[in-house]
mmCIF file of C-alpha atoms and ligand atoms in Angstrom:
data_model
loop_
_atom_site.group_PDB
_atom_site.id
_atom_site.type_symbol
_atom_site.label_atom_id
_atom_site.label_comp_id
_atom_site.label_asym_id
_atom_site.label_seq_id
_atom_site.Cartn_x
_atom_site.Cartn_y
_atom_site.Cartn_z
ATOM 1 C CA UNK F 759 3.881 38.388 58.764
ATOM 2 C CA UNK F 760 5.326 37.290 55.173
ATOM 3 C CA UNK F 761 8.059 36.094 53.470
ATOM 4 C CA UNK F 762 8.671 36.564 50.303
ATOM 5 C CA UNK F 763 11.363 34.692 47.983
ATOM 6 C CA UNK F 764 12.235 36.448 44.921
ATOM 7 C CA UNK F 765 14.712 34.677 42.340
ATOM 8 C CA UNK F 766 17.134 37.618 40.499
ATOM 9 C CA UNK F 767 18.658 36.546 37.171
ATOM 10 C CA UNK F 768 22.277 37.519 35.836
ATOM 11 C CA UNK F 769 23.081 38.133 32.189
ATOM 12 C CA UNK F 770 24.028 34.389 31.235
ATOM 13 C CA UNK F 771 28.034 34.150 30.441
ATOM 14 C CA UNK F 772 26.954 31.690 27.661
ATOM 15 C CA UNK F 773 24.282 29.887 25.859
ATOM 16 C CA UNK F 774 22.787 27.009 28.619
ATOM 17 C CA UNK F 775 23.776 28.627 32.174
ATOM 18 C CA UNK F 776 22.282 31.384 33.868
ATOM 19 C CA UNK F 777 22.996 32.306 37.909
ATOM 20 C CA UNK F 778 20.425 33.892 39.852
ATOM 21 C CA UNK F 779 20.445 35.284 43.473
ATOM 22 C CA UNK F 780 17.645 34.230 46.038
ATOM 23 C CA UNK F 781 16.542 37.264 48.419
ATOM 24 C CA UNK F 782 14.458 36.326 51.051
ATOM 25 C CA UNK F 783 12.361 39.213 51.936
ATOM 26 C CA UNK F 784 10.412 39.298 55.589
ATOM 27 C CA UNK F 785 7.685 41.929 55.829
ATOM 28 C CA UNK F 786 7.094 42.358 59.740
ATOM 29 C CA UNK F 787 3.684 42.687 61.026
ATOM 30 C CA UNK F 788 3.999 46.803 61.826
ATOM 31 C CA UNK F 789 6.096 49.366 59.599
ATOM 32 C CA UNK F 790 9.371 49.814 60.615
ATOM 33 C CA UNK F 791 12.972 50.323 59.820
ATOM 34 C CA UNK F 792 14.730 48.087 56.819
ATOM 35 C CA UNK F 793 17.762 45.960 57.336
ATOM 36 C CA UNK F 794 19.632 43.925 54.484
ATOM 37 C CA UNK F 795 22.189 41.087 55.136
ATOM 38 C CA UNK F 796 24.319 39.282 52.931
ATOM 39 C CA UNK F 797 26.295 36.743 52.719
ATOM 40 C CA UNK F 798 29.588 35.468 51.217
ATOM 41 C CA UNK F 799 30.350 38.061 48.763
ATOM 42 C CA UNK F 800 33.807 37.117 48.085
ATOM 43 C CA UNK F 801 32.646 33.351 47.718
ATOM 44 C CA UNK F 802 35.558 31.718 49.329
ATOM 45 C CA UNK F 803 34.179 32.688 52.559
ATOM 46 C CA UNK F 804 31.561 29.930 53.949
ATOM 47 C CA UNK F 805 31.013 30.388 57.910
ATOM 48 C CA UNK F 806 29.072 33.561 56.300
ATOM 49 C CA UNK F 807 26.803 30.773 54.033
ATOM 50 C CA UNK F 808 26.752 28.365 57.685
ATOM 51 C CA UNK F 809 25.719 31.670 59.760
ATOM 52 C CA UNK F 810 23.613 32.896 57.052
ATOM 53 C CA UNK F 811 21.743 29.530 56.859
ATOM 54 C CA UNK F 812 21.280 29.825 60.572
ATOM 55 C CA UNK F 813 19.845 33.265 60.293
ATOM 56 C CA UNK F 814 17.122 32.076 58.105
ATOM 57 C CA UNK F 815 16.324 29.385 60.534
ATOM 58 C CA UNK F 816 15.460 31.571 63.342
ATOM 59 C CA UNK F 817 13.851 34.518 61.148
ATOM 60 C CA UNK F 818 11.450 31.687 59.760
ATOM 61 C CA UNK F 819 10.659 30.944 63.186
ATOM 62 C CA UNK F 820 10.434 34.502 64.140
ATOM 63 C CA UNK F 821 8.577 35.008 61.419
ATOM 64 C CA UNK F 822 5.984 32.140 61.943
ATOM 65 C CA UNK F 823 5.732 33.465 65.616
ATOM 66 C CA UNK F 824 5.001 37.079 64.538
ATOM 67 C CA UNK F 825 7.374 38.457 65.825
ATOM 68 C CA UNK F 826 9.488 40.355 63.061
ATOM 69 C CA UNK F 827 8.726 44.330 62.506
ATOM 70 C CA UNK F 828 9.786 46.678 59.440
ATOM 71 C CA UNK F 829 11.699 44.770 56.715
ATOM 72 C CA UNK F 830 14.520 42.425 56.700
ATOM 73 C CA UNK F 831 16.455 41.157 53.061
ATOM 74 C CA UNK F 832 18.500 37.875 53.502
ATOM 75 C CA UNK F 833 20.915 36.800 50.507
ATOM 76 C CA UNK F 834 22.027 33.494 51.937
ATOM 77 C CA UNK F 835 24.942 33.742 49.361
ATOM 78 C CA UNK F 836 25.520 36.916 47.761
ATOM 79 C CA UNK F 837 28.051 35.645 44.711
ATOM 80 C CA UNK F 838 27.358 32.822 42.595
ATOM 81 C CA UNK F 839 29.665 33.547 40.411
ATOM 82 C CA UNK F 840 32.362 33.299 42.909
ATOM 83 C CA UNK F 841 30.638 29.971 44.059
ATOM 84 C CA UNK F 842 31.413 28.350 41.066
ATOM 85 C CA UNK F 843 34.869 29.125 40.866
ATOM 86 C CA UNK F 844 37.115 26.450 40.826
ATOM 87 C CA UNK F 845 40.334 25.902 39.525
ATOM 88 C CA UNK F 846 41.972 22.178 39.765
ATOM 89 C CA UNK F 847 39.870 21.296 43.048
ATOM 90 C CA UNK F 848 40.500 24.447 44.909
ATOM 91 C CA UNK F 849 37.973 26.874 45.423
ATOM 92 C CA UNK F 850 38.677 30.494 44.238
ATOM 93 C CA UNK F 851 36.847 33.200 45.549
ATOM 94 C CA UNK F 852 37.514 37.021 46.519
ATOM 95 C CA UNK F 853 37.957 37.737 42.572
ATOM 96 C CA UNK F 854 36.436 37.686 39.157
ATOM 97 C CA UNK F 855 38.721 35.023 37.202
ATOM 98 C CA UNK F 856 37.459 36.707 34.079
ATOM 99 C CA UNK F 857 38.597 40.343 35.214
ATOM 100 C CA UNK F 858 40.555 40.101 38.407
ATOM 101 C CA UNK F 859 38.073 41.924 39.953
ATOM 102 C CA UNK F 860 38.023 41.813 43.622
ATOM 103 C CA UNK F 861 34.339 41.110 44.089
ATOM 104 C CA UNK F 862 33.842 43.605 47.245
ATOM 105 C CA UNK F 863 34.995 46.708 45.479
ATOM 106 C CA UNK F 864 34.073 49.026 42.903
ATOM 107 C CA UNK F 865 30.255 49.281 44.111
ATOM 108 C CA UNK F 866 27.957 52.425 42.538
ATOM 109 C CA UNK F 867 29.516 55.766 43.388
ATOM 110 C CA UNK F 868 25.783 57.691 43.361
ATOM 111 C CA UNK F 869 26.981 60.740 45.584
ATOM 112 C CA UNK F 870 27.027 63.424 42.813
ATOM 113 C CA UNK F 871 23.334 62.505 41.348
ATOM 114 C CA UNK F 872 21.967 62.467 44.405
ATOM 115 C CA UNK F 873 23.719 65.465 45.920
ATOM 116 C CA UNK F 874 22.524 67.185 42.781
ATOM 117 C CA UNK F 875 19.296 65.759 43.270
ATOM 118 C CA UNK F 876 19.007 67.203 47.013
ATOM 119 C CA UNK F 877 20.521 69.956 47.116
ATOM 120 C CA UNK F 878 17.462 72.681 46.749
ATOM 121 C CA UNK F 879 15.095 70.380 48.943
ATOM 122 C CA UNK F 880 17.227 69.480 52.333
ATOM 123 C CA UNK F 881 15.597 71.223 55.137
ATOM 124 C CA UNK F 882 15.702 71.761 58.678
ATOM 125 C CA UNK F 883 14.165 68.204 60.002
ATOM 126 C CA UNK F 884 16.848 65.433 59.608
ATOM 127 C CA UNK F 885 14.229 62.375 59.366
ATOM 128 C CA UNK F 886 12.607 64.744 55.852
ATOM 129 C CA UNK F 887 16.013 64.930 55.417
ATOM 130 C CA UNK F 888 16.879 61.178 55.056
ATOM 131 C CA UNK F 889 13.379 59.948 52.725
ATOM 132 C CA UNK F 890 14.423 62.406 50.580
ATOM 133 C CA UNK F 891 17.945 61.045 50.102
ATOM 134 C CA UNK F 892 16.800 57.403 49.704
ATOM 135 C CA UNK F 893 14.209 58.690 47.195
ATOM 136 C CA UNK F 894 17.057 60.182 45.412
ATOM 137 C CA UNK F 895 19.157 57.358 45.820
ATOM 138 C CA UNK F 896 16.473 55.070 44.628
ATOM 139 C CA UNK F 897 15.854 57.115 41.555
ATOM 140 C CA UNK F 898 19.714 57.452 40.353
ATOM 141 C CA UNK F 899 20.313 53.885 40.016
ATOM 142 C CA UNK F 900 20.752 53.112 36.346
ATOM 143 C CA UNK F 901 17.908 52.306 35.064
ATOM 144 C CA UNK F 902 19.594 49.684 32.881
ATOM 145 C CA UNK F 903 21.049 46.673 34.459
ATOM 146 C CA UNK F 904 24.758 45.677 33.535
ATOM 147 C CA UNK F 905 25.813 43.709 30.724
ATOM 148 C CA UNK F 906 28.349 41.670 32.627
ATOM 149 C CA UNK F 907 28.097 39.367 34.747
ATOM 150 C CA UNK F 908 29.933 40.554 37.790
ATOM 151 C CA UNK F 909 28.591 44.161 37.177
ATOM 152 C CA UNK F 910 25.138 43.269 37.141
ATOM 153 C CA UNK F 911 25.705 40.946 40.430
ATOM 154 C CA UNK F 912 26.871 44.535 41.395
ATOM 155 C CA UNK F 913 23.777 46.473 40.512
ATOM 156 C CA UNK F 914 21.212 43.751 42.269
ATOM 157 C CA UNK F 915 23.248 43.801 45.538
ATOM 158 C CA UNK F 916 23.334 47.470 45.705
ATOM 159 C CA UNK F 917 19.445 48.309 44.348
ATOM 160 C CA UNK F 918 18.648 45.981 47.234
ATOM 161 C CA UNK F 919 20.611 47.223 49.984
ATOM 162 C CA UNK F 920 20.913 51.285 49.488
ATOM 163 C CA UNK F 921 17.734 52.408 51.276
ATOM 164 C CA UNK F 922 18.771 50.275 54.207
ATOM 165 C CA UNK F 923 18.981 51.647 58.187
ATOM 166 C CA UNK F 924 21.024 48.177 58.282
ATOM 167 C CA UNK F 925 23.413 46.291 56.515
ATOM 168 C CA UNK F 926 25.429 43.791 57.218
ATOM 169 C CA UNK F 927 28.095 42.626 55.351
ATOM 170 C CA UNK F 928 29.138 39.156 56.238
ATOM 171 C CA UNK F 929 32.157 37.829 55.253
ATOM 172 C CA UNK F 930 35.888 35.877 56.966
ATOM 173 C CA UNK F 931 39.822 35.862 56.956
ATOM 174 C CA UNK F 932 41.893 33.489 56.434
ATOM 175 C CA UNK F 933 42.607 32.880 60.123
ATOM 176 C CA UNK F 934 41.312 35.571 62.631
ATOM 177 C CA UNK F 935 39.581 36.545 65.769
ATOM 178 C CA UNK F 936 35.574 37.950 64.607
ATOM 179 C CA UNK F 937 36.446 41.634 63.736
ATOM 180 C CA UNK F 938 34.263 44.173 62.001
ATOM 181 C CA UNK F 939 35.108 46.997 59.723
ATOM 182 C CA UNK F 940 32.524 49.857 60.401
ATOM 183 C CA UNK F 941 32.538 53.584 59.432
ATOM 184 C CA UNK F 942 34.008 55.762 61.856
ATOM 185 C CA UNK F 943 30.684 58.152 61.897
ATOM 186 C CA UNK F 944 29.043 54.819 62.676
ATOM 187 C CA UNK F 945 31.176 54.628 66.042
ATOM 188 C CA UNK F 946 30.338 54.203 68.628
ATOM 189 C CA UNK F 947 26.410 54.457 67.858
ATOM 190 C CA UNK F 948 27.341 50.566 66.828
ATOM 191 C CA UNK F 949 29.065 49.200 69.402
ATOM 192 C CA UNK F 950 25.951 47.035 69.845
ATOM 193 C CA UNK F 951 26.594 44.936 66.776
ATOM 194 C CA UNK F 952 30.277 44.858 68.052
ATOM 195 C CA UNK F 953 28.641 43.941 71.505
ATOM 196 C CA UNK F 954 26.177 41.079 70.432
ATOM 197 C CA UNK F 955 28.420 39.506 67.995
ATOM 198 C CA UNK F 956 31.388 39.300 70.608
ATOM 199 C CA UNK F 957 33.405 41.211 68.698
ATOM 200 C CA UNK F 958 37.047 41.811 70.043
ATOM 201 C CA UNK F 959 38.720 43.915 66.843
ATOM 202 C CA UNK F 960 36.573 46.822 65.683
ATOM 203 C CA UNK F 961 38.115 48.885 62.614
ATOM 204 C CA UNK F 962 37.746 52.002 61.816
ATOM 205 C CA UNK F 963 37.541 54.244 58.711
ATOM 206 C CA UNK F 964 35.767 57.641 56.997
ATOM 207 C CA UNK F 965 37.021 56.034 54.083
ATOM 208 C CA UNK F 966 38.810 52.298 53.227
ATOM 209 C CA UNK F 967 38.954 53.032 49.422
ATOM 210 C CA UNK F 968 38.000 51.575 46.713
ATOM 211 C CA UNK F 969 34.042 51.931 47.651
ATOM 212 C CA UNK F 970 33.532 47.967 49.503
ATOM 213 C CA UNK F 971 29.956 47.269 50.148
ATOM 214 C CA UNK F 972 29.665 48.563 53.155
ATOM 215 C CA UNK F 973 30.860 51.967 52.660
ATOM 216 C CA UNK F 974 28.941 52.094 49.188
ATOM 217 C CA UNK F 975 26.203 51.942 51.399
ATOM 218 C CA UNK F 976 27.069 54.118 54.533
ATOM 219 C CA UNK F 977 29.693 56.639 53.473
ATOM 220 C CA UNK F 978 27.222 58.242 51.275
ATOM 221 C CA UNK F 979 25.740 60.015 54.314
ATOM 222 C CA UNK F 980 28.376 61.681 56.015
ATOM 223 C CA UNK F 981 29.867 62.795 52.634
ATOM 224 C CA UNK F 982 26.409 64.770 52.209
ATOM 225 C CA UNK F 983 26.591 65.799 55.808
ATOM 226 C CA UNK F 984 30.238 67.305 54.760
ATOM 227 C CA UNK F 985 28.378 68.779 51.114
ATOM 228 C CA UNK F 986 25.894 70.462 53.145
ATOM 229 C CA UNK F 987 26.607 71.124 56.576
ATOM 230 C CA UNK F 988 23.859 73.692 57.037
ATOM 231 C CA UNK F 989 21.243 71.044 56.953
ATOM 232 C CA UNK F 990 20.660 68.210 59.411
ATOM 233 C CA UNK F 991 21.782 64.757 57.503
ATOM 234 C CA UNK F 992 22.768 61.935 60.000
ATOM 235 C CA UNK F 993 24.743 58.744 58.988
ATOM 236 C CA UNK F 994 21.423 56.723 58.362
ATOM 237 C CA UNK F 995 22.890 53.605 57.443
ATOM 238 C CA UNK F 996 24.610 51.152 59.999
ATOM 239 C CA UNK F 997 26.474 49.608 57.169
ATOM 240 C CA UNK F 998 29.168 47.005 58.350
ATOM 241 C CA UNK F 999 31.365 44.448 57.349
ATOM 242 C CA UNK F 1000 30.931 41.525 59.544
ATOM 243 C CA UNK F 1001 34.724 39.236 59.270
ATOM 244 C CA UNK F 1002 33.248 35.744 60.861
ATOM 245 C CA UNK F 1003 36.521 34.833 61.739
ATOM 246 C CA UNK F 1004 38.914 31.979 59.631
ATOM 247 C CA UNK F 1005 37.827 30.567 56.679
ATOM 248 C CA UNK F 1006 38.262 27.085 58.407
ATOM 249 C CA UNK F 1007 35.874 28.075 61.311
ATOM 250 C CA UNK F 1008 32.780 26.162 60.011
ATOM 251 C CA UNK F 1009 30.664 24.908 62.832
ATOM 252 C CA UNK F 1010 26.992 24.838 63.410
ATOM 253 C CA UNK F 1011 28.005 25.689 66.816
ATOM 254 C CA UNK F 1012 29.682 28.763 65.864
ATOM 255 C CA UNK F 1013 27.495 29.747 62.997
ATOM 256 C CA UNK F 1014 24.345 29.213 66.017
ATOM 257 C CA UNK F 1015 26.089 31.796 68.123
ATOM 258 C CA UNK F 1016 26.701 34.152 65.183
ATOM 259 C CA UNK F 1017 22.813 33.719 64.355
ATOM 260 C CA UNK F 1018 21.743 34.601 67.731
ATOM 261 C CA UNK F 1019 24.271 37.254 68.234
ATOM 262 C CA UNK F 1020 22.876 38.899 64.641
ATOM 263 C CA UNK F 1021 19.206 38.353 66.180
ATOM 264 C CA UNK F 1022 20.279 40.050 69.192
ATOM 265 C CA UNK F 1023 21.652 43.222 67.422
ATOM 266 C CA UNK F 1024 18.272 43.548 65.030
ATOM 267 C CA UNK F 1025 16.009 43.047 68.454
ATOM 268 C CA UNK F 1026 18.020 46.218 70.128
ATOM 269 C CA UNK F 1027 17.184 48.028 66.412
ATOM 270 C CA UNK F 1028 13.378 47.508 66.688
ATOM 271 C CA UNK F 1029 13.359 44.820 63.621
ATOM 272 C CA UNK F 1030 12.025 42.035 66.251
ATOM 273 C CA UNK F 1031 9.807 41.649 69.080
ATOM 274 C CA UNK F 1032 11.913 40.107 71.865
ATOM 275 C CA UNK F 1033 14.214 41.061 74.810
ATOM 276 C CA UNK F 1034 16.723 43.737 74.423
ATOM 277 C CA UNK F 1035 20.120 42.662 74.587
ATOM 278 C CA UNK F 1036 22.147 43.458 77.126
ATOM 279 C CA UNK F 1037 24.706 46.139 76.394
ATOM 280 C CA UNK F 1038 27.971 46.966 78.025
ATOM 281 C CA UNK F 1039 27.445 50.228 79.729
ATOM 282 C CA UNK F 1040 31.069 51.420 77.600
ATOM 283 C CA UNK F 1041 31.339 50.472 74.267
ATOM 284 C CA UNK F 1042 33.760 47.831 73.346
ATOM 285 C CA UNK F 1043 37.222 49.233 72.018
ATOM 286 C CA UNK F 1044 37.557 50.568 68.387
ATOM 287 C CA UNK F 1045 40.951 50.955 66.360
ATOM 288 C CA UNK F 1046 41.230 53.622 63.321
ATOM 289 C CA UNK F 1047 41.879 51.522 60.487
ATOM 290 C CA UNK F 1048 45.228 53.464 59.938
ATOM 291 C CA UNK F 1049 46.392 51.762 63.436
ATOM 292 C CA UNK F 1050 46.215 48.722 61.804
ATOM 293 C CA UNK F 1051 49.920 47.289 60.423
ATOM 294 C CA UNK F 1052 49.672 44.854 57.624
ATOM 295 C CA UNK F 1053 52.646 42.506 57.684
ATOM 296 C CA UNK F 1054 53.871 41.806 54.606
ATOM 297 C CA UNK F 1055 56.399 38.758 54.043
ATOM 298 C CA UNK F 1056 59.638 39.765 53.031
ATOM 299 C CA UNK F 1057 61.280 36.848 52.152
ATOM 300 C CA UNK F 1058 59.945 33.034 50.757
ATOM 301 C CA UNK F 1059 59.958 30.969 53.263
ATOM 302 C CA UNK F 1060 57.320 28.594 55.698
ATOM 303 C CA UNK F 1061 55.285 30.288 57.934
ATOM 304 C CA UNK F 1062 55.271 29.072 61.781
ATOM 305 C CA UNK F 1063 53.768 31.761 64.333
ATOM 306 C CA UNK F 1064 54.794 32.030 68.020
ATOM 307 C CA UNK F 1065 52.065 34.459 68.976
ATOM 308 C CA UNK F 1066 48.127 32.838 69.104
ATOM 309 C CA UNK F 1067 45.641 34.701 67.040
ATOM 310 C CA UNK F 1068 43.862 37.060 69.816
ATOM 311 C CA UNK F 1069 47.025 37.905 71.954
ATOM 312 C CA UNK F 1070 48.095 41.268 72.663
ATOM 313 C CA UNK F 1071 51.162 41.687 71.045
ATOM 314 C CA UNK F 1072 54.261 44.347 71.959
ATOM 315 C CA UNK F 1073 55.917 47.115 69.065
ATOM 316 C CA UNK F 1074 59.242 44.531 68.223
ATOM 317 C CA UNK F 1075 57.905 41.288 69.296
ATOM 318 C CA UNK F 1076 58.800 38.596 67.278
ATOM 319 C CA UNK F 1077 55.444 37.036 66.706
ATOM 320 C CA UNK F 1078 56.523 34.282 63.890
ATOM 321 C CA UNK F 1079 59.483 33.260 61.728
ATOM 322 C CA UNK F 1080 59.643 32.014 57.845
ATOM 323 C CA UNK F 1081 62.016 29.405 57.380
ATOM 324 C CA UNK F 1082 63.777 29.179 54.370
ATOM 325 C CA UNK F 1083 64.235 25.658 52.984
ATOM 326 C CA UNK F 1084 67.411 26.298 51.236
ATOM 327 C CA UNK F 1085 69.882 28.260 53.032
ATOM 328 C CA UNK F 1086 68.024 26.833 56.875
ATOM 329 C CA UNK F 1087 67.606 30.420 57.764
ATOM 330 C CA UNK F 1088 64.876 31.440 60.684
ATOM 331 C CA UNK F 1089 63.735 35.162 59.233
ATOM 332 C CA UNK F 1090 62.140 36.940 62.416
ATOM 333 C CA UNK F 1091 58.470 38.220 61.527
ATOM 334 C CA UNK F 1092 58.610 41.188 63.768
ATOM 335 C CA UNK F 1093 55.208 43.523 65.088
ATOM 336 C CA UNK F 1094 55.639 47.036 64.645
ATOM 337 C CA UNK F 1095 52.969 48.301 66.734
ATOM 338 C CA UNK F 1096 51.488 46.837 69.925
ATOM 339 C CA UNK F 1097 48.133 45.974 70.328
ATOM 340 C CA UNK F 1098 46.047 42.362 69.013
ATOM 341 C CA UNK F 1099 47.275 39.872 66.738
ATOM 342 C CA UNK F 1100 43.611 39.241 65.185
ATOM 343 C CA UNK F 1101 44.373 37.952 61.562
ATOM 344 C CA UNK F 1102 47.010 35.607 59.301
ATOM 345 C CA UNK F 1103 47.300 34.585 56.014
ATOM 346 C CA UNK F 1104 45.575 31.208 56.338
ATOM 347 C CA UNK F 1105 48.379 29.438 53.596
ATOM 348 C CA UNK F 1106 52.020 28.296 55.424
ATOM 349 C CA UNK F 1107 54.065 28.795 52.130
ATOM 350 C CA UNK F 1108 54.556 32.371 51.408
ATOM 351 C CA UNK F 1109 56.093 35.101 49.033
ATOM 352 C CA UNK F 1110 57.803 38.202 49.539
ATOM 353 C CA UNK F 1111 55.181 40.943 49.333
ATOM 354 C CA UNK F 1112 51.740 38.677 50.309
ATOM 355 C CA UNK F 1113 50.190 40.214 53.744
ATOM 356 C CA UNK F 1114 50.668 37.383 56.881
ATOM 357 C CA UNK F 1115 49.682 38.849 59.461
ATOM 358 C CA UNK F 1116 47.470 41.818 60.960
ATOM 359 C CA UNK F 1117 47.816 44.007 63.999
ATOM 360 C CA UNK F 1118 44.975 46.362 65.402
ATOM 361 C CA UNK F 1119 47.235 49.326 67.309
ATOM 362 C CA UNK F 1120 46.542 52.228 69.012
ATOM 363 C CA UNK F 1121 48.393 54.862 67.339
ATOM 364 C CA UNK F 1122 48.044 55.514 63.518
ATOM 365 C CA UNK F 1123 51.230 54.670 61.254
ATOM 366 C CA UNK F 1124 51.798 57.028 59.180
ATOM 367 C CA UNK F 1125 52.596 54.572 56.655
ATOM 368 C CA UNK F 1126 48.944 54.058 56.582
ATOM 369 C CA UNK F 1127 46.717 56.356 54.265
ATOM 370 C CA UNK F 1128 43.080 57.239 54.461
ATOM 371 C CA UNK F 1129 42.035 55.565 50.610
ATOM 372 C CA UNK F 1130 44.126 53.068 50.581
ATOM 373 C CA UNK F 1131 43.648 50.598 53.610
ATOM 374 C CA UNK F 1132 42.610 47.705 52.406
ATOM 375 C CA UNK F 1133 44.206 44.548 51.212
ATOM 376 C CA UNK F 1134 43.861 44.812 47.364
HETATM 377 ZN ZN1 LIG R 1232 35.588 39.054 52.292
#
């Protein structure tokens, strides 16, 4: 049993300051599989820092009992740039101020070095197969770390999670039910993380666009797969974003739960000694991402919902109105699929064009496109 806590330094944005990242690092008493969680990457999002806080509690413990196996990486808060972001007394997170950069995109793209890398020495035995790709991975990382700020917060994340069987991803909404954005490869080999965490809303997508973490990490594999379908390459990393609900849902109570739901999921995958969770015998219900409508406000106005976040809401419902203060009109906010109501836009005062509300269908919209289904 160890634990090791390693301190990671970013370029400092100016003479006297200098952010660092703390990884906590538990080395399990046998060899085993590695899993790497993280927390809060788009700042603004602190049940992940409450259930991430938790998670250290109980790995400690876990830890002082013996009882972890392989390797687990904890970065109780993943962006402390975004931490620090404040602008008049509110707390800005999800972008770079500096850039506009949204902080969970535009991870390393490392498929063509490493494809090029592979490609003479895949074989016939899938688990060969996978050391060698995580060897290559490992080796095409730049070997010099960003100048900026934000890009070299980038390049630690990444260098620490890519040779992961596991990562999680955790982050929130606004207002929502727990949902979790997974590759569709993934699916439904991960219905136990759906399971243990409770998980009612379970996304789907090959690809999201604009490489998030969690497809920097996973989608790598099944695009080799696709490069080389004559050898065996499976999707080796369980790579998921984890959305702990509203941004307002801050309880130790909660954030407990979370913990024990996350300890659950890495007992099943062999990274503790413990009982196995208890599984559904079918796995929970999964929506394609491109089943998912984004409601976008069309007119100003203040928000009021009639639906509850959770309910299962019919194609032409009206699920919420925004009231316009000056001419007293009552504009219908109207679902255009059926299926669950599982996240809003967490602000009452809106603008034509912001997202308010989320549905999780059944049936893709074809206004939906694979590469472009995620909020910006
Ligand atoms: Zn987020």
């Amino acid at each position: 049993m160890a634990l090791s806590t390693e301190i990671l330094t970013l370029p400092p944005a100016g003479p006297g300051t200098e952010r660092r990242l703390t990884v906590l690092r538990f080395t399990g008493n046998q060899p085993g599989p590695k899993a790497y969680v993280q927390a809060a990457v788009h700042a603004d999002e602190i049940p992940a820092l409450l259930v991430a806080h938790h998670l250290r509690e109980k790995l400690i413990a876990l830890d002082t009992a013996d009882k972890l196996k392989g390797e687990i990486i904890l970065v109780p808060y993943a962006n402390p740039i975004g931490l620090t972001q404040f602008l008049q007394g509110w707390h800005l997170g999800r972008y770079e101020l500096d850039s506009g950069a949204n902080f969970n995109r535009g991870y390393p793209d490392l498929f063509e070095p490493v494809a090029a890398a592979v490609a003479e020495q895949l074989g016939a035995d899938a688990a060969a197969n996978v050391a060698l790709i995580r060897e290559a991975l490992r080796a095409a990382l730049p070997r010099q770390r960003p100048l900026a700020e934000n890009a070299a917060l980038k390049h630690h994340l990444y260098a620490l999670s890519c040779d992961a069987d596991v990562v999680l991803d955790l982050h929130c909404d606004y207002e929502a039910t727990m949902h979790l954005y997974i590759g569709t490869p993934l699916w439904p080999a991960a219905a136990d993380l759906s399971a243990c965490l409770q998980s009612p809303v379970n996304l789907l997508a090959e690809d999201s666009g604009g490489e998030a973490f969690d497809e920097a990490n996973s989608r790598l594999w099944w695009r080799l797969a696709t490069r080389f379908p004559q050898h065996p390459i499976p999707p080796a990393c369980c790579a998921a974003t984890v959305e702990l609900r509203g941004d307002r849902d801050v309880s130790d109570v909660l954030a407990a739960q979370d913990a024990d739901g996350l300890i659950a999921f890495l007992t099943g995958r062999g990274f503790i000694d413990g009982p196995l969770p208890s599984l559904p015998a079918t796995p929970p219900e999964a929506t394609q991402l491109e089943a998912v409508d984004s409601l976008n406000a069309e007119h100003p106005g203040v928000l009021v919902w009639s639906a509850a976040l959770g309910d299962e809401v019919s194609k032409d419902q009206v699920i919420g109105h925004l009231v316009d203060p000056e001419t007293g009109a009552r504009h219908a906010v109207t679902a255009r699929t059926s299926g669950i109501f599982f996240a809003a836009r967490g602000h009452r005062w809106v603008r034509p064009g912001q997202w308010i509300a989320k549905i999780a269908g059944r049936e893709n919209l074809d206004w939906r496109k694979a590469g472009a289904l995620l909020s910006s």
